[in-house]
Coordinates of C-alpha atoms in Angstrom, one line a residue:
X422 CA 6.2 -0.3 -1.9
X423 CA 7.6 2.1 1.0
X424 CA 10.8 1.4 1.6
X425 CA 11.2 4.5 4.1
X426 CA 9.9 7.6 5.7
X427 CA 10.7 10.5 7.7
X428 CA 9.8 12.8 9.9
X429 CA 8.0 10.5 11.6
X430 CA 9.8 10.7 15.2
X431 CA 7.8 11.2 18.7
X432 CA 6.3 14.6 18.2
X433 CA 6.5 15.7 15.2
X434 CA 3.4 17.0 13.0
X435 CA 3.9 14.2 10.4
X436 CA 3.7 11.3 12.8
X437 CA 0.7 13.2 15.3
X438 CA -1.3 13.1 11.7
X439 CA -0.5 9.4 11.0
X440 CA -1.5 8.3 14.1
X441 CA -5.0 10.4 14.0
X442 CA -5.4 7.9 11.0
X443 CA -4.7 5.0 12.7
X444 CA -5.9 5.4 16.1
X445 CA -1.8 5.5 16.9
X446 CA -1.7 1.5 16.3
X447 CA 0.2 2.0 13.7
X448 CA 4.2 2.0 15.4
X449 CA 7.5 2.5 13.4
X450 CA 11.1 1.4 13.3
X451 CA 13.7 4.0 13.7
X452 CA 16.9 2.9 10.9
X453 CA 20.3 2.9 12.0
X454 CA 21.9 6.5 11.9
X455 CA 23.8 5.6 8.4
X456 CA 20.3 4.7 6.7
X457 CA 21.5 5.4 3.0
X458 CA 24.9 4.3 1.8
X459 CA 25.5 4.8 -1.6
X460 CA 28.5 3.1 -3.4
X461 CA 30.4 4.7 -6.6
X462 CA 32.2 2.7 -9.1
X463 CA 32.0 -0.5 -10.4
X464 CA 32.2 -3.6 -7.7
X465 CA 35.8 -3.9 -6.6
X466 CA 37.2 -0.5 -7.9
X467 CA 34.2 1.3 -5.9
X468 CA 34.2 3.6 -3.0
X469 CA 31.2 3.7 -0.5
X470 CA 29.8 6.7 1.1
X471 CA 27.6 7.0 4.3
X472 CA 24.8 9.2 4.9
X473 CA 24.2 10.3 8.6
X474 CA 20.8 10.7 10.4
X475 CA 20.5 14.4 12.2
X476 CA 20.4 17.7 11.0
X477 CA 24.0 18.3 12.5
X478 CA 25.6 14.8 11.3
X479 CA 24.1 14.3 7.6
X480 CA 26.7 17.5 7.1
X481 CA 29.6 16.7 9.6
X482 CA 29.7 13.3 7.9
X483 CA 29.6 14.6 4.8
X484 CA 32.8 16.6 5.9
X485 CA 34.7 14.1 7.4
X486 CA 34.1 12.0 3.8
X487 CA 35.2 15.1 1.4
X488 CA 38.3 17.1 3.6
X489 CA 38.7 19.9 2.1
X490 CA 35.2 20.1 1.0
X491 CA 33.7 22.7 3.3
X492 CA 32.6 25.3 2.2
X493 CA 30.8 23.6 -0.3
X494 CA 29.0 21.3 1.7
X495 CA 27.7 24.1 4.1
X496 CA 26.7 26.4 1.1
X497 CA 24.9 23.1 0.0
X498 CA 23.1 22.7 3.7
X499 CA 22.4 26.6 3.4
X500 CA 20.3 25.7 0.4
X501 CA 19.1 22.9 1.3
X502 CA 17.6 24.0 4.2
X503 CA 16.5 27.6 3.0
X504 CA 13.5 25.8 1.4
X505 CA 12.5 23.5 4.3
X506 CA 9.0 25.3 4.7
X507 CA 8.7 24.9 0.9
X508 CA 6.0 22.1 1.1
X509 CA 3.7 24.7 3.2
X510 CA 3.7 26.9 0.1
X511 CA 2.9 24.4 -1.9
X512 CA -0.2 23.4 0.2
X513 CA -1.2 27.3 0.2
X514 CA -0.6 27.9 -3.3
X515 CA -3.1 24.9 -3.7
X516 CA -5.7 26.3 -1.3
X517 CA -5.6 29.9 -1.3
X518 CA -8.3 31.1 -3.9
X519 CA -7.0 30.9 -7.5
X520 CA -7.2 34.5 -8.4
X521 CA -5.1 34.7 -5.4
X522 CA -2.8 32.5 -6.7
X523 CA -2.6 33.5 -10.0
X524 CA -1.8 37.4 -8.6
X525 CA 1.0 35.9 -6.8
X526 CA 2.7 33.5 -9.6
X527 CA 1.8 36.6 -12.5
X528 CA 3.9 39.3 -10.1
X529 CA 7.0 37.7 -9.6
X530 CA 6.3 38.0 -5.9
X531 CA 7.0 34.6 -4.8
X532 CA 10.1 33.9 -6.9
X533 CA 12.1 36.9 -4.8
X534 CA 10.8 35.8 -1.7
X535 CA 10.3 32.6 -1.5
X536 CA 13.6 30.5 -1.5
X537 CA 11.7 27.4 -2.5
X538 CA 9.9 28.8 -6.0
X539 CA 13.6 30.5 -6.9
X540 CA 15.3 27.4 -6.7
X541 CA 12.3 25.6 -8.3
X542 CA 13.5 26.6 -11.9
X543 CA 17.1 26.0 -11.3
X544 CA 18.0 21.7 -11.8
X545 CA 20.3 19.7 -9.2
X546 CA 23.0 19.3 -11.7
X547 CA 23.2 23.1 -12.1
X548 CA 23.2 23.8 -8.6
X549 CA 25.2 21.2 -7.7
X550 CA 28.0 21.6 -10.8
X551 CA 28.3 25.2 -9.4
X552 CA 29.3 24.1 -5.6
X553 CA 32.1 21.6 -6.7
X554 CA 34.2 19.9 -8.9
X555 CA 34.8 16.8 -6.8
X556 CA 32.7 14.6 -8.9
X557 CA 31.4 11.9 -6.4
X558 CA 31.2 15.2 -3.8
X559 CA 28.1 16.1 -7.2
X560 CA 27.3 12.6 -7.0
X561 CA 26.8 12.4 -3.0
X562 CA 24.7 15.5 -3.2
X563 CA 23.1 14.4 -5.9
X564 CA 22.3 10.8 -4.6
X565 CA 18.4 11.0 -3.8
X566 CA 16.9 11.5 -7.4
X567 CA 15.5 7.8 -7.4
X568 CA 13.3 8.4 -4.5
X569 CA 11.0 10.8 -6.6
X570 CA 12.6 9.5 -9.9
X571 CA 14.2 12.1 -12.1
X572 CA 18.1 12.3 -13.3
X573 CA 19.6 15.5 -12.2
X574 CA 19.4 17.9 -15.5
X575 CA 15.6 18.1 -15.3
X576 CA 14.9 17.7 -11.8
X577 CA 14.0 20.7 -9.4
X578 CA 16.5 21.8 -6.8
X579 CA 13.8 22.1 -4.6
X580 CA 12.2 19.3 -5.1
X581 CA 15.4 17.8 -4.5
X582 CA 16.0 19.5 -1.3
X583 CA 12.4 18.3 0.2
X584 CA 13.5 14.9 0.2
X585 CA 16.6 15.6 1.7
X586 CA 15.0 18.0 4.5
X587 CA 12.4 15.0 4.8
X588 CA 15.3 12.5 6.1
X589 CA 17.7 15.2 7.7
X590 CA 16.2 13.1 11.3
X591 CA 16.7 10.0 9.9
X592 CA 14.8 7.6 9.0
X593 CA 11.7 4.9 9.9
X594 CA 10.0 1.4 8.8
X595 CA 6.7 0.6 10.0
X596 CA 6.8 -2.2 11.8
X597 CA 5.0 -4.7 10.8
X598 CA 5.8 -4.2 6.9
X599 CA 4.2 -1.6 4.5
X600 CA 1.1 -3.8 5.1
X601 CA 0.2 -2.4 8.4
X602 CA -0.5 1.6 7.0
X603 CA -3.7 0.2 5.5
X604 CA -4.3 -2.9 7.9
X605 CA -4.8 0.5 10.8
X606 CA -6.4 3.0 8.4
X607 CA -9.4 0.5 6.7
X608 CA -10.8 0.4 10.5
X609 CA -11.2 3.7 11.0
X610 CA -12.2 4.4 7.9
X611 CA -14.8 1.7 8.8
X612 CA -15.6 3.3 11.9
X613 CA -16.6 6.3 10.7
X614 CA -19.1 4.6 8.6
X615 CA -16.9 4.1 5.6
X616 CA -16.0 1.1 3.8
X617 CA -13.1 -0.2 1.7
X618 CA -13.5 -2.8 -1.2
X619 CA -11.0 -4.7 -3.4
X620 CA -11.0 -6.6 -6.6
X621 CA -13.7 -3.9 -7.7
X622 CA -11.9 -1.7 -10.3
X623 CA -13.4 1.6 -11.2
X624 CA -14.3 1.5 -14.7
X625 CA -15.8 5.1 -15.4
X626 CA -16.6 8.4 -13.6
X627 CA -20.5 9.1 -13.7
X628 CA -21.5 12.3 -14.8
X629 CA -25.4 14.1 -14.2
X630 CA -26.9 15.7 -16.8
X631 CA -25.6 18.8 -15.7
X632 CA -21.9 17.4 -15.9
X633 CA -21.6 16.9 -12.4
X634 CA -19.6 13.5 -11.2
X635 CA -22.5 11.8 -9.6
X636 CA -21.2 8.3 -9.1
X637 CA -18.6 5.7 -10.3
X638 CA -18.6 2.4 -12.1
X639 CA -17.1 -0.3 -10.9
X640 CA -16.0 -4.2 -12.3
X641 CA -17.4 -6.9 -10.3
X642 CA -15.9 -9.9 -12.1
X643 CA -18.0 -9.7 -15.3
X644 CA -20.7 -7.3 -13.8
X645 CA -20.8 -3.5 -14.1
X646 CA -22.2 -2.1 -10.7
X647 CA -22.7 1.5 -10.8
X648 CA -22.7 3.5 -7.3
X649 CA -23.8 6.7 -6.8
X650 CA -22.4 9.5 -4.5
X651 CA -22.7 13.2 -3.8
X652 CA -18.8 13.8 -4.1
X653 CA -16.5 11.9 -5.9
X654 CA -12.4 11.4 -5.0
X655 CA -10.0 10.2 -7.1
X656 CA -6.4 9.4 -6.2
X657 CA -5.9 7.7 -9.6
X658 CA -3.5 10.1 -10.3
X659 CA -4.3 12.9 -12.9
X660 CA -3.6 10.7 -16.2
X661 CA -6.3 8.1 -15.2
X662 CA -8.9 10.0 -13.6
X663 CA -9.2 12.9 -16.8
X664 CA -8.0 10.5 -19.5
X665 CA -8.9 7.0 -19.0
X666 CA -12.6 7.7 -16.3
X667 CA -14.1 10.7 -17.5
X668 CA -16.3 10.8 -20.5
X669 CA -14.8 12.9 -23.7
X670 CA -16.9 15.6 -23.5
X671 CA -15.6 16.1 -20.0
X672 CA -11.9 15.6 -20.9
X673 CA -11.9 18.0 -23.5
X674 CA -12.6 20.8 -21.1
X675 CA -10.0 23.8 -21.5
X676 CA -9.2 23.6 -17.8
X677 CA -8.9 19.8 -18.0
X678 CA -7.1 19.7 -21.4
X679 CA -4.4 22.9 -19.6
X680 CA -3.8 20.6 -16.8
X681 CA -2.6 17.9 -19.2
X682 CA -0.5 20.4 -20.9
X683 CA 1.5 20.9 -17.7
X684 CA 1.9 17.3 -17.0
X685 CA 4.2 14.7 -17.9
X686 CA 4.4 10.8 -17.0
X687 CA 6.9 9.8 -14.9
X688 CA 10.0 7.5 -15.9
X689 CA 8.9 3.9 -15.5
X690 CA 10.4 1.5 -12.9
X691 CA 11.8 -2.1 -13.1
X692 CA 11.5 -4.2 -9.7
X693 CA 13.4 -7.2 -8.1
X694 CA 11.4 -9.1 -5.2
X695 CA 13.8 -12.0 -3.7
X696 CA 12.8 -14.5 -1.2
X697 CA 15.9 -16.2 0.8
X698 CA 16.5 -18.9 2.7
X699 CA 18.5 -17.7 5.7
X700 CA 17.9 -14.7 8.6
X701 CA 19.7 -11.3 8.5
X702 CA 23.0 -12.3 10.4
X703 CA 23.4 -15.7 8.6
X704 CA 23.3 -13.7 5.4
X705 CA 24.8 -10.4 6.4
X706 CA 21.5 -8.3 5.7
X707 CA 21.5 -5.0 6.7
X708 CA 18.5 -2.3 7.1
X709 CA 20.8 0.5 5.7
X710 CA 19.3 0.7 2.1
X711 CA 22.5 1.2 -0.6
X712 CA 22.4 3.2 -3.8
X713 CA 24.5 2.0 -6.2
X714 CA 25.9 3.6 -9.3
X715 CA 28.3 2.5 -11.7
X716 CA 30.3 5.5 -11.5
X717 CA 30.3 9.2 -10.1
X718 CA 28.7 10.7 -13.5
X719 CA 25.0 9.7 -12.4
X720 CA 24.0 11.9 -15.2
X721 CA 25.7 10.5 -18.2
X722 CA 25.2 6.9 -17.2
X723 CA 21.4 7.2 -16.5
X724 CA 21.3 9.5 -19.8
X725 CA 23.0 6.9 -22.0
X726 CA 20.9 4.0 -20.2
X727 CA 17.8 5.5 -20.6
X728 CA 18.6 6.6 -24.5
X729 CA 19.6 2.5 -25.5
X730 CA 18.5 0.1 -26.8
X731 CA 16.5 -2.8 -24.2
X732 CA 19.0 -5.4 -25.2
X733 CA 22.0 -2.7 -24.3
X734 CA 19.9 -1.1 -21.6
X735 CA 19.8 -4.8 -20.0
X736 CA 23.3 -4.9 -20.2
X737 CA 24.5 -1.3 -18.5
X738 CA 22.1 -0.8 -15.7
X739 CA 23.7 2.2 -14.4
X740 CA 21.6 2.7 -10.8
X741 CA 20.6 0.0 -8.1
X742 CA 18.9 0.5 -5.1
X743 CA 18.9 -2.7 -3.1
X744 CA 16.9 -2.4 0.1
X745 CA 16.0 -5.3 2.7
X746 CA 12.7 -5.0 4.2
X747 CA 12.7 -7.8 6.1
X748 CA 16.0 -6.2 8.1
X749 CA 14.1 -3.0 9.4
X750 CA 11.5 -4.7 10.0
X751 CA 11.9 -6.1 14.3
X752 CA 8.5 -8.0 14.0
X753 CA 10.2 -10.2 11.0
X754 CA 12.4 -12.6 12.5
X755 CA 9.1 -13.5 15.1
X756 CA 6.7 -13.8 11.5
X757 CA 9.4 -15.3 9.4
X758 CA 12.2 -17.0 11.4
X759 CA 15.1 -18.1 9.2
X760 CA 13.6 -16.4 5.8
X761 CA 14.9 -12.6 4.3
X762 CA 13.8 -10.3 1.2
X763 CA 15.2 -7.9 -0.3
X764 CA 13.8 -5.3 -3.0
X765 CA 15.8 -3.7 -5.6
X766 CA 14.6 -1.0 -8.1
X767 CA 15.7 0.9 -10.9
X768 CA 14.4 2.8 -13.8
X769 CA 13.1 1.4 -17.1
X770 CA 11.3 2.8 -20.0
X771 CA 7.9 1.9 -20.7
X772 CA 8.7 2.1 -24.7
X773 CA 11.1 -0.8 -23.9
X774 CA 8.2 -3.4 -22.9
X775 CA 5.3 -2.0 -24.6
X776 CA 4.8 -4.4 -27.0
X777 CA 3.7 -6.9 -24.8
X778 CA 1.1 -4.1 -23.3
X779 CA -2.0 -5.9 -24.6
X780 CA -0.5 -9.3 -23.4
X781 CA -2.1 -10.9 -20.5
X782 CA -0.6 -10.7 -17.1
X783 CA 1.8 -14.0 -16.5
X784 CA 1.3 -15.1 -20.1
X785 CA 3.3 -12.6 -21.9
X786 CA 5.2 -15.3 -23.7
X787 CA 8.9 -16.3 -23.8
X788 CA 10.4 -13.0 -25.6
X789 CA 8.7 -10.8 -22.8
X790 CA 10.4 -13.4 -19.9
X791 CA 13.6 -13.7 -21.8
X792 CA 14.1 -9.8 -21.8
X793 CA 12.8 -9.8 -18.0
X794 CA 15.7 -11.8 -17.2
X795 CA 18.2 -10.5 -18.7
X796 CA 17.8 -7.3 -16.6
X797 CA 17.2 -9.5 -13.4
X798 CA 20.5 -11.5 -13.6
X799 CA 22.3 -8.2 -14.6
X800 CA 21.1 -6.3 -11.6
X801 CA 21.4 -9.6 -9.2
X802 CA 25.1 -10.3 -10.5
X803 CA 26.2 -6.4 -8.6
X804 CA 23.6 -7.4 -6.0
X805 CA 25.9 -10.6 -4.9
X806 CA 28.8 -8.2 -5.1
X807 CA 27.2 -6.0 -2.3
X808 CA 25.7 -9.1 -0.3
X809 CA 28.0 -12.3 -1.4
X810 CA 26.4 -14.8 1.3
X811 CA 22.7 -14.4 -0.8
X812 CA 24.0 -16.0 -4.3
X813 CA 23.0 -20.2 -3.0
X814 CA 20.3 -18.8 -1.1
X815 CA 17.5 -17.1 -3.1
X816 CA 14.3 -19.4 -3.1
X817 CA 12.1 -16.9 -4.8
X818 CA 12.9 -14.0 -7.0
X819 CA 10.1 -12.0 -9.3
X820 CA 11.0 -9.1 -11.7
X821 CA 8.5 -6.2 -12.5
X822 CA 8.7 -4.6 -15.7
X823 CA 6.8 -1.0 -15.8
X824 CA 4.0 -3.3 -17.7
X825 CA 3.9 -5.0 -14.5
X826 CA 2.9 -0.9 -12.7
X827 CA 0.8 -0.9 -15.2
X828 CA -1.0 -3.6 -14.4
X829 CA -0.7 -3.6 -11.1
X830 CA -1.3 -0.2 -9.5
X831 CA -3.0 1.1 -12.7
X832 CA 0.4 3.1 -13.8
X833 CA -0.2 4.9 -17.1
X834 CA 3.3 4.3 -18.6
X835 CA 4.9 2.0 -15.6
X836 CA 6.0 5.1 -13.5
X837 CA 6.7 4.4 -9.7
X838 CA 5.8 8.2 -8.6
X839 CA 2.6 9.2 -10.7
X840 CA 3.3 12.1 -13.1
X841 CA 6.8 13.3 -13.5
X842 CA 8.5 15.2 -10.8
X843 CA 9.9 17.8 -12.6
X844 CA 11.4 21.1 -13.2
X845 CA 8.1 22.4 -15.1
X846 CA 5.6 20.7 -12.1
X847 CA 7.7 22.6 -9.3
X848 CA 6.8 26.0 -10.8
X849 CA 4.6 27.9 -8.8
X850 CA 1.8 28.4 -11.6
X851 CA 1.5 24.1 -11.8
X852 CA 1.3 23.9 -8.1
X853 CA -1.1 26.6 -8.4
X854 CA -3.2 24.8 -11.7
X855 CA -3.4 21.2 -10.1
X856 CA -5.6 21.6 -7.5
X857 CA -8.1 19.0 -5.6
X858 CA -11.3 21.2 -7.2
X859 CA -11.3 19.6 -10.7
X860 CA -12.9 21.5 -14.0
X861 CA -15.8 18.9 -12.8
X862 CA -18.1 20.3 -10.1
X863 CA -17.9 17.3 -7.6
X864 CA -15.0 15.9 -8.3
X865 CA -12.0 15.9 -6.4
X866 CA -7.8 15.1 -7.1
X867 CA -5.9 13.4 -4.4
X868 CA -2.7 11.6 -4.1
X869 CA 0.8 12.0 -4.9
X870 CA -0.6 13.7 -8.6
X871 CA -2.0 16.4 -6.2
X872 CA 1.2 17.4 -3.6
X873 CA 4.2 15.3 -4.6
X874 CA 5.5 11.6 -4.9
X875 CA 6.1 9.1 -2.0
X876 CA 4.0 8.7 0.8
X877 CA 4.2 12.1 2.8
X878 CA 3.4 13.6 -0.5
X879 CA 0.5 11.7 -1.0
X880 CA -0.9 12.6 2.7
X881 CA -0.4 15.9 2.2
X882 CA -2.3 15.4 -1.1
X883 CA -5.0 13.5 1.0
X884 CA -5.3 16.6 3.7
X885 CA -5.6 19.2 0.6
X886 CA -8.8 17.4 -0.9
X887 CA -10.6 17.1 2.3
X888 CA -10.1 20.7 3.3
X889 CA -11.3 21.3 -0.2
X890 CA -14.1 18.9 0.7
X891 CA -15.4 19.9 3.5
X892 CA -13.9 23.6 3.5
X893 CA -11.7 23.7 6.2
X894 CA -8.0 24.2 6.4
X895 CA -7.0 20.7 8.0
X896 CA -3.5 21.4 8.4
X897 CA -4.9 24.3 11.0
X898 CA -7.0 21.7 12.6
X899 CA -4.4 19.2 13.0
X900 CA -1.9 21.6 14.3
X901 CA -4.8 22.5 16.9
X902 CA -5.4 19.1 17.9
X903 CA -1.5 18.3 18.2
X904 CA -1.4 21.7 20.6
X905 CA -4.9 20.6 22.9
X906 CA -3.3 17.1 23.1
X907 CA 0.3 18.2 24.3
X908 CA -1.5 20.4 26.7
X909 CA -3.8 17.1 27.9
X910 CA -0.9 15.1 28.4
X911 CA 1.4 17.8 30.2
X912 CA -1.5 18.5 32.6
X913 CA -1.6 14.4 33.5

């Protein structure tokens, strides 16, 4: 599922905390400087674009693509980057006491100065309308909005600009595949005197008597084990954990119910896995992931996608992103000699598949395949376009409807990035409401439902909870430990 992070170069904050988790076994592989491409227009009547690792080139190649286009592209980096502490507030709007909070959302204080909550309320199409009229200039700067999966008129600016601050150094893979981030953490964790267990789905959250969360209950095979605990975490995401684990008395707490008020799911996500005969130079395979659209209006097309019908939907699959893990990976070609994959997601909604919701997994029946492949040979038919030497190649190839989420990683409605990155979850008073504390004394909220989307967001989420837990301000104590360790290691 991770197709790319960043931040995570030599030194930095982000990568000093992942390897704290992982004892630094955990190594990464830098992308090429041009690690997103993102082509416009349909196959053969397209133009490509290139987008630049470093906080100097992602703009200067952005010039050098749209002459003439200056002044807009550095108002666009002045914006961009005016909001690049913006996650910090998040964390601190989070973990500063709530009548703290609340003083500071009620006043109007943050929104004059703070960059990041201004720009929260504003969407990238507005901002981005009012910069230029080059339309595929709107669509470059728009580009990202898949990688926390919403279309430009209801996503946040800021939110927006986050992900483009979080690859302004480029780019990593870990090495290894996406594998390795838990293969390094489940020791520790073990370590420490924890443990990690599969195949044993949580089935409910255990309240006391009191109403405190006491314990879960957990699936093994036909058997319901019930295990006890003094504090209970849930990275379920909010949806799951209050609606689907917590008894109804508990879930129809005002807090609770208020928190479920400000949330919305996510847009559900459609998935191509292909297996193929053939390394990355016979088949011209290249790490550079590539966005492609069908035109330069990314609004209207994903707005009249997502408004169709399946069968027409199927048809007009406006947005493509077509990554090859196997090509950032360097440890592949010594694992896998002579074989490729590639990945390629778009957006789907749930509404579209639901009818086969109650259907078992792999038996869903011909209708449910039918439609399945109808989107798969649509997508793969631009796919061959982008990469022709693939087409006599593929020995595998698996499509993932959001039923398939669902089923797999427990995805209310099939979304990708937990609950809805939106304009109304960026404002300062949600960030402030969805907290790790839940409405039930010893229970805690972690994960992307907690910070944001992806997998920084859902490590930030993870050092929110446990300085809730253990009532310490981690970020403090990591930033302390990153200074004692340069200072170690200077002194050697």
């Amino acid at each position: 599922g991770i197709h790319y992070v960043g931040q995570m170069q030599e030194g930095s904050i982000t990568r000093f905390t992942v390897d704290q988790l992982t004892e630094g076994q955990l190594e990464w592989a830098r992308l090429p400087a041009v690690y997103d491409a993102v082509i416009l227009g349909e196959p053969g009547s397209s133009r490509t674009y290139h987008i630049y690792s470093g906080k100097e080139e992602y703009f200067q190649g952005l010039k050098e693509q749209f002459p003439g286009e200056e002044a807009a592209i550095d108002e666009f980096r002045r914006l961009v980057t005016s909001i690049d502490r913006g996650t910090v507030l998040v964390g601190v709007l989070k973990m500063i006491p709530r009548a703290l909070a609340w003083l500071l959302c009620s006043s109007g204080l943050l929104r004059r100065l703070s960059p990041f909550c201004h720009l929260a309320s504003r969407s990238v199409k507005e901002v981005v309308d009012g910069l230029t009229t080059n339309c595929e200039l709107r669509a470059i700067f728009s580009y990202i909005f898949p990688t926390y999966g919403v279309i430009p008129s209801k996503a946040s600016f800021s939110m927006h600009s986050i992900l483009v601050n979080h690859f302004l150094n480029g780019a990593w893979y870990p090495k290894g595949g996406a594998g390795e981030i838990a293969f390094h953490l489940i020791p520790v964790i073990r370590k420490t005197g924890g443990n990690v267990l599969g195949k044993a789905p949580v089935h409910k959250i255990l309240l006391d008597s009191q109403g405190k969360a006491c314990g879960v209950s957990v699936k093994k095979g036909q058997e319901v084990v019930n295990i006890f605990a003094p504090i209970i975490i849930s990275d379920a995401g909010i949806f799951n954990t209050y609606e689907r684990l917590l008894p109804p008395e508990a879930r129809a707490a005002p807090e609770i119910q208020s928190q479920l008020r400000m949330a919305t799911h996510g847009e559900g996500g459609f998935t191509i896995f292909v297996g193929l005969n053939g390394s990355k130079e016979e088949l011209g395979l290249e790490p550079t992931n590539y966005f492609m659209y069908r035109g330069a209006d990314l609004e209207g097309t994903m707005n009249h996608y997502l408004a169709s019908s399946r069968e027409e939907a199927a048809k007009n699959i406006p947005l493509l992103f077509v990554t090859c893990p196997s090509a950032k990976d360097p440890t592949w070609e010594m694992r896998h000699p002579g074989k490729s994959t590639l990945a390629i997601v778009t957006f789907a909604k749930y509404e579209w598949f639901e009818e086969w919701k109650d259907k078992q997994v792999n038996k869903r029946g011909e209708d449910y395949e039918e439609l399945k492949k109808t989107f798969v040979d649509q997508a793969m038919q631009a796919v061959f376009k982008l990469y022709p030497r693939i087409e006599d190649r593929i020995e595998y190839i698996s499509g993932g409807t959001p039923l398939t989420n669902q089923h797999y990683i427990a995805s209310p409605k099939g979304e990708i990035y937990g609950m809805s990155h939106d304009i109304a979850r960026l404002q300062a008073e949600t960030i402030a409401a969805v907290r790790a504390q839940t409405p039930v004394p010893n229970l805690y909220l972690t994960g992307q439902d907690l910070c944001l989307g992806g997998f920084m967001g859902a490590l930030q989420g993870a050092l929110i909870c446990a300085s809730a837990v253990l009532n310490r301000n981690l970020f403090l104590a990591v930033a302390q430990l990153r200074r004692r360790t340069k200072a170690t290691s200077t002194k050697k």
